[in-house]
Coordinates of C-alpha atoms and ligand atoms in Angstrom, one line a residue:
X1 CA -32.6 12.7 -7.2
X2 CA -36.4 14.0 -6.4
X3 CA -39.1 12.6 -7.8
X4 CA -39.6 15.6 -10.5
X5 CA -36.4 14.9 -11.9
X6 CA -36.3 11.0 -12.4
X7 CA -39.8 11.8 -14.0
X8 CA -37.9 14.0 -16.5
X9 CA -34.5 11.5 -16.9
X10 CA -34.9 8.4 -15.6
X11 CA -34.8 6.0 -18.9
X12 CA -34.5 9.0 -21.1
X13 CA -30.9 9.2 -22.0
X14 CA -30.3 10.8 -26.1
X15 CA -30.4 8.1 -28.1
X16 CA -27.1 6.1 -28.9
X17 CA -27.5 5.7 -32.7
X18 CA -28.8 8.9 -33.8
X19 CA -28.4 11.3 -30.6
X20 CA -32.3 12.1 -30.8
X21 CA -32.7 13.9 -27.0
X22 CA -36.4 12.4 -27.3
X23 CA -36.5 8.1 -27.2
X24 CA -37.5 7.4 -30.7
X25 CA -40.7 5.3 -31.3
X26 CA -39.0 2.4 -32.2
X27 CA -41.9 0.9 -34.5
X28 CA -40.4 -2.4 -35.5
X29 CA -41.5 -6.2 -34.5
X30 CA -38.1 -7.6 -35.0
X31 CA -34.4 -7.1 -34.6
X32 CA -31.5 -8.0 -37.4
X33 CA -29.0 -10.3 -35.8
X34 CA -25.6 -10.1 -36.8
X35 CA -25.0 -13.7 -36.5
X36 CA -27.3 -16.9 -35.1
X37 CA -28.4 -15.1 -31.5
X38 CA -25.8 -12.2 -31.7
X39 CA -28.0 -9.2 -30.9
X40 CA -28.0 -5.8 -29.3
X41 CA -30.4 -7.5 -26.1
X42 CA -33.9 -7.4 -28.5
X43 CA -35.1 -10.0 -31.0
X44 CA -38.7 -9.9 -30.8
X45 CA -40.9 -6.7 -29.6
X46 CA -43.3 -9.0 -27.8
X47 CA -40.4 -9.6 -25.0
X48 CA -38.7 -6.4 -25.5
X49 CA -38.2 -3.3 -27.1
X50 CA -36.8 0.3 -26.6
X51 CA -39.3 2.6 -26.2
X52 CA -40.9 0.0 -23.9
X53 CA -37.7 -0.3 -22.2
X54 CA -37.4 3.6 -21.9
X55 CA -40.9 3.0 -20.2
X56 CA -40.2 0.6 -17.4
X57 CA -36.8 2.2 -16.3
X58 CA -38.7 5.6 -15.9
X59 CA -41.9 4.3 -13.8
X60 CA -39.3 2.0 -11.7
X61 CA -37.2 5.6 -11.2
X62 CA -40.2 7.4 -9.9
X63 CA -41.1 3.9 -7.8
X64 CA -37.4 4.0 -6.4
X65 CA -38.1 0.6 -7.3
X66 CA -35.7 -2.0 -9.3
X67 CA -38.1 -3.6 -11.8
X68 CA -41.1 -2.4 -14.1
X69 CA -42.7 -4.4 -16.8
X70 CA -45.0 -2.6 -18.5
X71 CA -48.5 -3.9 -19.9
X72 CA -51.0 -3.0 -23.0
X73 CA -53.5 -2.2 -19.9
X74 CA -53.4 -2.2 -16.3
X75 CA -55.8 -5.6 -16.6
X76 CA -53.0 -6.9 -19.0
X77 CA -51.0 -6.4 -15.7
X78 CA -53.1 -7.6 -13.5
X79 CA -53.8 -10.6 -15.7
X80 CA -49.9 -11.4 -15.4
X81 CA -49.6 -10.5 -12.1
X82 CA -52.7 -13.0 -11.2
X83 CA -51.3 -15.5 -13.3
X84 CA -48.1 -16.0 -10.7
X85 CA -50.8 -18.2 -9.4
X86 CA -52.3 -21.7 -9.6
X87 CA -55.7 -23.8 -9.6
X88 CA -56.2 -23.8 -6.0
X89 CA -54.4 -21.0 -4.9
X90 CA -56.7 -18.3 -3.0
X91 CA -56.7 -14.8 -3.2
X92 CA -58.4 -11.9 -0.5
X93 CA -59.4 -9.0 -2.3
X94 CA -60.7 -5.7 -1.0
X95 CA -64.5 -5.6 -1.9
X96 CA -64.1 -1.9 -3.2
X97 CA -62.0 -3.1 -5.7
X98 CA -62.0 -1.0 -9.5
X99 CA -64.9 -3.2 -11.4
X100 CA -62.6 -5.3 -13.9
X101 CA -60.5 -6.2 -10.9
X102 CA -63.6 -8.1 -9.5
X103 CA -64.6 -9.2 -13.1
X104 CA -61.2 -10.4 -13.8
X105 CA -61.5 -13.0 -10.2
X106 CA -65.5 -13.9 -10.6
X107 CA -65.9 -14.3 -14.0
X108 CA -62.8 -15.9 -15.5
X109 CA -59.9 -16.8 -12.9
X110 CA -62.8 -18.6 -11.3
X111 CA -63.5 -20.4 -14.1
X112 CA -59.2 -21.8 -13.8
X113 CA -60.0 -22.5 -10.2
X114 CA -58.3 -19.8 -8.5
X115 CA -60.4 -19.0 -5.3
X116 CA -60.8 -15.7 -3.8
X117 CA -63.1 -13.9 -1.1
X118 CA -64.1 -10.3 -1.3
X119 CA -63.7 -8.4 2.1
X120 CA -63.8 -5.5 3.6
X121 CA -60.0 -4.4 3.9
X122 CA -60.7 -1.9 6.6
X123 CA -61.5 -4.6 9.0
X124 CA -58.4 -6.3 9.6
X125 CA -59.9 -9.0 11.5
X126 CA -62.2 -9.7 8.5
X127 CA -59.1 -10.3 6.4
X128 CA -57.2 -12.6 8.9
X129 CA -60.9 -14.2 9.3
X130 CA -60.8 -14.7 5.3
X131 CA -57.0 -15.9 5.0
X132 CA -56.8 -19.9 4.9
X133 CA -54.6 -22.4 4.2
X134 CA -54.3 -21.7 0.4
X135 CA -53.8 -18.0 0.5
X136 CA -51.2 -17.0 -1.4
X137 CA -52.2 -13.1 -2.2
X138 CA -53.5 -10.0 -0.8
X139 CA -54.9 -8.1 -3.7
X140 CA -56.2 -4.0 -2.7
X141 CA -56.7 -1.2 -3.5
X142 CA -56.3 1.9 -1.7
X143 CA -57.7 4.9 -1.7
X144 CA -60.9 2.2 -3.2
X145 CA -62.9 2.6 -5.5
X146 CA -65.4 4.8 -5.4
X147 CA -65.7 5.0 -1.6
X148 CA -62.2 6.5 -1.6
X149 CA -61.6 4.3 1.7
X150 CA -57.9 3.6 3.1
X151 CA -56.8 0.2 3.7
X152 CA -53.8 0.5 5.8
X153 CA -50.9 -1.3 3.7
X154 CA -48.3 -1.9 6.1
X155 CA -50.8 -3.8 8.4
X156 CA -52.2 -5.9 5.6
X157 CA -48.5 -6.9 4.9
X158 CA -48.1 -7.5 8.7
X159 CA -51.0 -9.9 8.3
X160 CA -49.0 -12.4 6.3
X161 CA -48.2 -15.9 7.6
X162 CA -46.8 -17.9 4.9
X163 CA -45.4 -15.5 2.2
X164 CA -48.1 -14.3 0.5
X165 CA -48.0 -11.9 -2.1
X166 CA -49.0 -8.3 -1.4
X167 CA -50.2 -6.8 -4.5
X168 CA -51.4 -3.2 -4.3
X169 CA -53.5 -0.9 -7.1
X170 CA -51.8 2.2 -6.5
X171 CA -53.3 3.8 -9.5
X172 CA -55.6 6.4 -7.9
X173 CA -52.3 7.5 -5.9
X174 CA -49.3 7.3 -8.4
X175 CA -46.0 6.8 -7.0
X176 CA -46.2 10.2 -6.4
X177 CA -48.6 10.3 -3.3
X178 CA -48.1 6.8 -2.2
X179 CA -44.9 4.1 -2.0
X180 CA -46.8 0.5 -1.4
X181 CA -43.4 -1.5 -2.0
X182 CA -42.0 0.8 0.8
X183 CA -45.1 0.0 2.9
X184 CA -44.3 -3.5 2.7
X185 CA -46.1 -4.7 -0.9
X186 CA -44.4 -7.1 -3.1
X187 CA -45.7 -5.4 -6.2
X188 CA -47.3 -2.1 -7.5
X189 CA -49.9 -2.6 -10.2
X190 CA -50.7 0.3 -12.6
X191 CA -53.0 1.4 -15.0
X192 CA -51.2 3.5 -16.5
X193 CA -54.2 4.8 -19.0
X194 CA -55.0 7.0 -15.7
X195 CA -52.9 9.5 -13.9
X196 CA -49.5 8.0 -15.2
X197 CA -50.4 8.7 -18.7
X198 CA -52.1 11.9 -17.6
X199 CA -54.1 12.8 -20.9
X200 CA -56.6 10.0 -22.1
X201 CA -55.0 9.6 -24.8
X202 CA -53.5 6.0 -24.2
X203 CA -54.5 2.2 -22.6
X204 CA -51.7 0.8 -20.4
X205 CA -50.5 -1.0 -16.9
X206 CA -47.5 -1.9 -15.3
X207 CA -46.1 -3.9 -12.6
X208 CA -43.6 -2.7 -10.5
X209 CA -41.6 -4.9 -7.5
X210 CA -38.6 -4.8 -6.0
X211 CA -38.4 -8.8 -6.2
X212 CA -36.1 -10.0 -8.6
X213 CA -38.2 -13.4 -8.9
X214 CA -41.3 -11.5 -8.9
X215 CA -40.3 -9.8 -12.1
X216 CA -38.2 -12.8 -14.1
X217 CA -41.6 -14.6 -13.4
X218 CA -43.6 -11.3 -15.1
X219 CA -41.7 -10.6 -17.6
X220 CA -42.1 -14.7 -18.7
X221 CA -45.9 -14.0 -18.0
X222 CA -46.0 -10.7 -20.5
X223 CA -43.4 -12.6 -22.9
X224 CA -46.3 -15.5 -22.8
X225 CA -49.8 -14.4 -21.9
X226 CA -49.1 -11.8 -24.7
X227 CA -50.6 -8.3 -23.0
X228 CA -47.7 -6.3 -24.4
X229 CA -47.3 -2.6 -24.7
X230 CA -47.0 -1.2 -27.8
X231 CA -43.9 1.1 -28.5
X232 CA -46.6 4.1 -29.6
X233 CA -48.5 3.7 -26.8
X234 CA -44.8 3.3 -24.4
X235 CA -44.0 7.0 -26.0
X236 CA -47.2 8.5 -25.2
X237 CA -47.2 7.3 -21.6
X238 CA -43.6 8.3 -21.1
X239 CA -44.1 11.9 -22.2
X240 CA -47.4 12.2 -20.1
X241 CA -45.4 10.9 -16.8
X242 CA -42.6 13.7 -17.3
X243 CA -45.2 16.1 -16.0
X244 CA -46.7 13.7 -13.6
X245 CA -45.4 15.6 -10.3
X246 CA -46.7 19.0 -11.6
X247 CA -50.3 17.5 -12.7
X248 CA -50.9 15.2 -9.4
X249 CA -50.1 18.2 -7.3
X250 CA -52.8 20.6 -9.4
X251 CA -55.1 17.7 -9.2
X252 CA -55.1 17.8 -5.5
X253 CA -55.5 21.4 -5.1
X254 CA -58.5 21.2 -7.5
X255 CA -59.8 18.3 -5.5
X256 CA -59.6 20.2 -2.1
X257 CA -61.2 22.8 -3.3
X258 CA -64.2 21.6 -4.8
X259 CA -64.5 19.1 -1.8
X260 CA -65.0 21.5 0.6
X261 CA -67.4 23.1 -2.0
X262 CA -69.6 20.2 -1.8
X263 CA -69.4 19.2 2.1
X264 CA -71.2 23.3 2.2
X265 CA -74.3 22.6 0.2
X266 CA -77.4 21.1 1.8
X267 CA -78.1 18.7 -1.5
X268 CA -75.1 16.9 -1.1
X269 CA -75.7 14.1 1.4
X270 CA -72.1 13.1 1.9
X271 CA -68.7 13.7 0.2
X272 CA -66.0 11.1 0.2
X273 CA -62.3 12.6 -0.2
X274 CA -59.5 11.5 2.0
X275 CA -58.5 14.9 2.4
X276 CA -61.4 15.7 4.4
X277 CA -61.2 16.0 8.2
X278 CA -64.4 14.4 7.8
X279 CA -63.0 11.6 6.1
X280 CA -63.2 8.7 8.7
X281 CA -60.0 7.6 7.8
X282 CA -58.5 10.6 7.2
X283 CA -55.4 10.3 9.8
X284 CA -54.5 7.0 8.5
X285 CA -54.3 9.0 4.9
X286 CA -52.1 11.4 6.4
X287 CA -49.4 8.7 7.5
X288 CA -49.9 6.7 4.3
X289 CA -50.1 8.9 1.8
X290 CA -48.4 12.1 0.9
X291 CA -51.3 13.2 -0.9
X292 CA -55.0 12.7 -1.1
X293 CA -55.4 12.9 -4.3
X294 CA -57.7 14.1 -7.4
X295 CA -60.4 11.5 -7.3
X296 CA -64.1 13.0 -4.9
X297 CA -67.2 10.7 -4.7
X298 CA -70.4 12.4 -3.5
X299 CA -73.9 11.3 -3.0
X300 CA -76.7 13.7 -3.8
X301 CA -80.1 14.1 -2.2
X302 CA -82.9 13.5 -4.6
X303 CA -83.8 9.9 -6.5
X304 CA -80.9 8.4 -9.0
X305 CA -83.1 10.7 -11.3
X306 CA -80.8 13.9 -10.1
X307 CA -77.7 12.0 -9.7
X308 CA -78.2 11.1 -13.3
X309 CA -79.5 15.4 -14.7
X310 CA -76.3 16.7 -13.2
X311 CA -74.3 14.1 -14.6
X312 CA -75.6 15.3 -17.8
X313 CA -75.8 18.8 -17.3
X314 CA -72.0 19.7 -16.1
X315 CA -69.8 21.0 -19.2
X316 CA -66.4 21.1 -18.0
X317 CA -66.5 17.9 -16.2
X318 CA -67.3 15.5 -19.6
X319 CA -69.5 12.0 -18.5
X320 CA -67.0 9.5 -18.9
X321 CA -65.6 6.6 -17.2
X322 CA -61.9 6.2 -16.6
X323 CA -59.7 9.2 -14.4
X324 CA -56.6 10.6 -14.1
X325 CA -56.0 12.8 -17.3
X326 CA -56.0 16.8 -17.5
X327 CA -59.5 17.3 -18.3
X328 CA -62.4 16.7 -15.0
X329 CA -64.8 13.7 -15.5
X330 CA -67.9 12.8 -14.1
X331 CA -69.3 9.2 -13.7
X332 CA -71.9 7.3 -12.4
X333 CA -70.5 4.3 -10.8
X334 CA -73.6 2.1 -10.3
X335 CA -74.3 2.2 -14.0
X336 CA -71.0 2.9 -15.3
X337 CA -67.5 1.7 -14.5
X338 CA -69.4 -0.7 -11.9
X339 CA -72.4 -1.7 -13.9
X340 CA -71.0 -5.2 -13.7
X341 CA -71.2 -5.6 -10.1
X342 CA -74.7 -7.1 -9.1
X343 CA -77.0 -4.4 -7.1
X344 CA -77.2 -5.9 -3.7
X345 CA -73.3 -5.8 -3.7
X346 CA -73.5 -2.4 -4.9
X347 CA -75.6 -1.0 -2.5
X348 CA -73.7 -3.4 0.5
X349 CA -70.9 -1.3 -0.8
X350 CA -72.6 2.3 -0.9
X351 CA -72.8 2.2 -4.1
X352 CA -75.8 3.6 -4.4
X353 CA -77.6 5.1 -7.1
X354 CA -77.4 8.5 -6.1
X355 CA -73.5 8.3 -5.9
X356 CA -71.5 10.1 -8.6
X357 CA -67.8 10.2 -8.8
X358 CA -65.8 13.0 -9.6
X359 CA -62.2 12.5 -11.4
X360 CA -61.0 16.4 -10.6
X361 CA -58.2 17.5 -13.5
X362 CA -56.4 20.3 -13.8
X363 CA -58.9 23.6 -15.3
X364 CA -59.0 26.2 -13.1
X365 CA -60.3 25.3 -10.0
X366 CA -63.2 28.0 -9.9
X367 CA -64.3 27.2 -13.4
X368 CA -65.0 23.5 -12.2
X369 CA -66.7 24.8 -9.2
X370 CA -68.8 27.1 -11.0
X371 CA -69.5 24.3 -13.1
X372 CA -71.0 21.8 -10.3
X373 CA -72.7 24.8 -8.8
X374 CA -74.9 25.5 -12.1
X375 CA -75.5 21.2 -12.4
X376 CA -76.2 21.4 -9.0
X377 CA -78.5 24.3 -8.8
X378 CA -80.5 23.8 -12.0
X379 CA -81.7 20.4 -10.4
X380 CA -82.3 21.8 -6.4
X381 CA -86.0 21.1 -7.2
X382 CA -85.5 16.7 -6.7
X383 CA -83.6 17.3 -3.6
X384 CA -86.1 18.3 -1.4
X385 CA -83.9 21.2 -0.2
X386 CA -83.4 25.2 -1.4
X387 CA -80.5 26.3 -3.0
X388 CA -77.7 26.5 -0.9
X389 CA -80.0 27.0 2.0
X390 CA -81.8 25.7 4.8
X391 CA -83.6 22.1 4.7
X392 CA -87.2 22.2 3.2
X393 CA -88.1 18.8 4.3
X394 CA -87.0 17.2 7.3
X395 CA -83.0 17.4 9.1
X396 CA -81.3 14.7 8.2
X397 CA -78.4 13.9 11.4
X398 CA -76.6 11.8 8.8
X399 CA -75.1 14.8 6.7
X400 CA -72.0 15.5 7.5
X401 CA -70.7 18.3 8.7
X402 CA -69.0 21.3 6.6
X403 CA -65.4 20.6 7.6
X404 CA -62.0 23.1 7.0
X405 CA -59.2 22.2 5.1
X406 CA -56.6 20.2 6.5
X407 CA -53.8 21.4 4.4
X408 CA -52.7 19.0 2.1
X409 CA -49.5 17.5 3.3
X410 CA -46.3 18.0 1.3
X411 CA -45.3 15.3 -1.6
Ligands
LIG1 C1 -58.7 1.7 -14.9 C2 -58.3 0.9 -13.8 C3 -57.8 -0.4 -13.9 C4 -57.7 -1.1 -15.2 O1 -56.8 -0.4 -16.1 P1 -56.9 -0.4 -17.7 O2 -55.7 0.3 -18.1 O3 -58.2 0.2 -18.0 O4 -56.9 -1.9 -18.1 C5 -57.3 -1.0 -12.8 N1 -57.4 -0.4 -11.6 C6 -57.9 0.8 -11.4 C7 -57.9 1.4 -10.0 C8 -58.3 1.5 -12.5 O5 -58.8 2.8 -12.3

């Protein structure tokens, strides 16, 4: 079956007590046992439970994938998934990774002596350089966040020399634009609060592997770490992921659109999107992905001072943190979702504070443009360039280039 229709049935059959075609929100802690351990297969909603169970079939459908376990947040995953390890163990993480990933490794998993180095997944020399005796995971994220670079999955995975786990953060993707487990990952992470939920409306993650192991070990971990999805919150992401074909398409039709907006204005230093000829990594997005996605970066010209008016002054696009529902965000990263990473490491990063990231939903696509033009336009003044026009202060050879549209390939 296509992905559209195990979006819409997978884990959805009527249920088998009341024929309800909708999975009921089966609000209950416990399950009455008919006799000492005689039970329909739940006795205690922190290990299982229906609607959570309706959950995980449907994201490991649209995975193609035999296992889900679902999580309160995608950190509650990533907390599980981080917990397969040990005092001792090291980890390499991509340095662009989402700013609780690297909160989650420096600031506590540190602390239980779990090592890991930050590098630059692009370079894979840099990660062979970084793997040592006592790696035991590959931890990325690709497209990263927010320099929307591609780290090439199936070559990390082909860097493994002593069976090390390759998790991948495929949330900016969805299984829709990207398969990591058929690229060569041992497990998918999800927050699910982002495109898979659709509507922020809802915190939660999932884990998704194809290892039978990998997700007895998991489910122990949820069952025991305690980072369980509640069965309201399991409805709300199920009904959002129905649609998730149909919303990640518009997404990247909206995202295209307003890219190549941006790369044809003179205050807009550079634009980040994958879809972009532009894009330095744009052919390895092509084989990797099916789609590029809803998710644009851009840096302004003008002091953090501009960057911070237009992030105020756009209507449609509300100034949030988190991506992925229906309705366009704007964020700055330096002082937003990656306030918690330290300056220097920000800027290494180009992170800089006249970055703003752009989480594209589904409006009209000439509304959102008309949108960023007004924001744009109404602070032209700090950029030290006319509207829409030629430079006022001196060329800058850095900017690139107006590109065309590549076409966004077919999911
Ligand atoms: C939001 C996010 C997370 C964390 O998920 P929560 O549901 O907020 O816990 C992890 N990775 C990425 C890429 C994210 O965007």
């Amino acid at each position: 079956m296509d992905f559209a229709t195990r979006a819409i049935h997978a884990g959805q059959d009527a249920d088998p007590t009341t024929g309800a075609t909708i999975v009921p929100i089966y609000a209950t802690s416990t399950y009455t046992q008919t006799a000492v351990g005689e039970h329909k297969g739940f006795d205690y909603s922190r290990v299982s439970n229906p609607t959570r169970l309706s959950l995980e079939t449907q994201l490991a459908a649209l995975e193609e994938a035999r296992h889900c376990v679902a999580f309160g947040s995608g950190l509650g995953a990533e907390s599980a998934i981080t917990s397969l390890l040990s005092a001792g163990d090291h980890v390499v993480v991509s340095d662009d990774t989402y700013g609780g990933t690297y909160r989650l490794f420096t600031r506590v998993l540190d602390r239980f002596g779990l090592e890991s180095t930050f590098v630059d997944m692009t370079d894979l020399a840099a990660v062979r350089e970084a793997i040592r005796p006592n790696t035991k995971m590959f931890w990325l994220e690709t497209p990263t966040n927010p320099m929307l670079r591609i780290i090439d999955i199936a070559a990390i995975a082909a860097l493994r020399t002593n069976g090390e786990l390759v998790v991948v953060d495929n949330t900016f993707c969805t299984p829709y634009f990207q398969s990591p487990l058929a690229l060569g990952a041992d497990i998918a992470v999800y927050s699910a609060t982002k495109y898979i939920g659709g509507h922020s409306d809802v915190i939660g993650g999932a884990a998704i592997t194809n290892d039978d192991g990998i997700a007895e070990n998991l489910r122990f971990l949820g069952k025991t770490l305690g980072a369980t999805l509640g069965p309201f919150d399991a409805f709300l992401i199920t009904r959002g992921a129905k649609t998730l074909a149909l919303r990640m398409r518009e997404h990247e039709h909206n995202a295209h659109a307003i890219a190549h907006f941006l790369t044809e204005r003179d205050d807009v230093s550079e634009v980040f999107y994958p879809g972009l000829a532009s894009h330095p990594q744009h052919e390895l997005a092509r084989k990797q992905m099916r789609g590029f996605g809803g998710i644009i970066s851009l840096t302004l010209r003008g002091p953090e001072s501009r960057a911070l008016e237009v992030a105020k002054r756009t209507k449609l696009f509300s100034l949030a943190e988190s991506l992925g529902g229906v309705e366009s965000l704007i964020n700055h990263p330096a002082r937003m979702t990656h306030g918690s990473i330290p300056k220097e490491e920000r800027d290494r990063r180009g992170i800089t504070d006249g970055l703003l990231r752009l989480s594209v939903g589904i409006e009209s696509a000439s509304d959102l443009i008309a949108d960023l033009r007004q924001a744009l336009d109404a602070t032209i003044a700090l950029a030290g360039v006319t509207a829409n026009g030629a430079d006022a202060g001196v060329g800058d050879p850095d900017r690139i280039p107006a590109t065309q549209n590549e076409g966004a390939p077919t999911a």
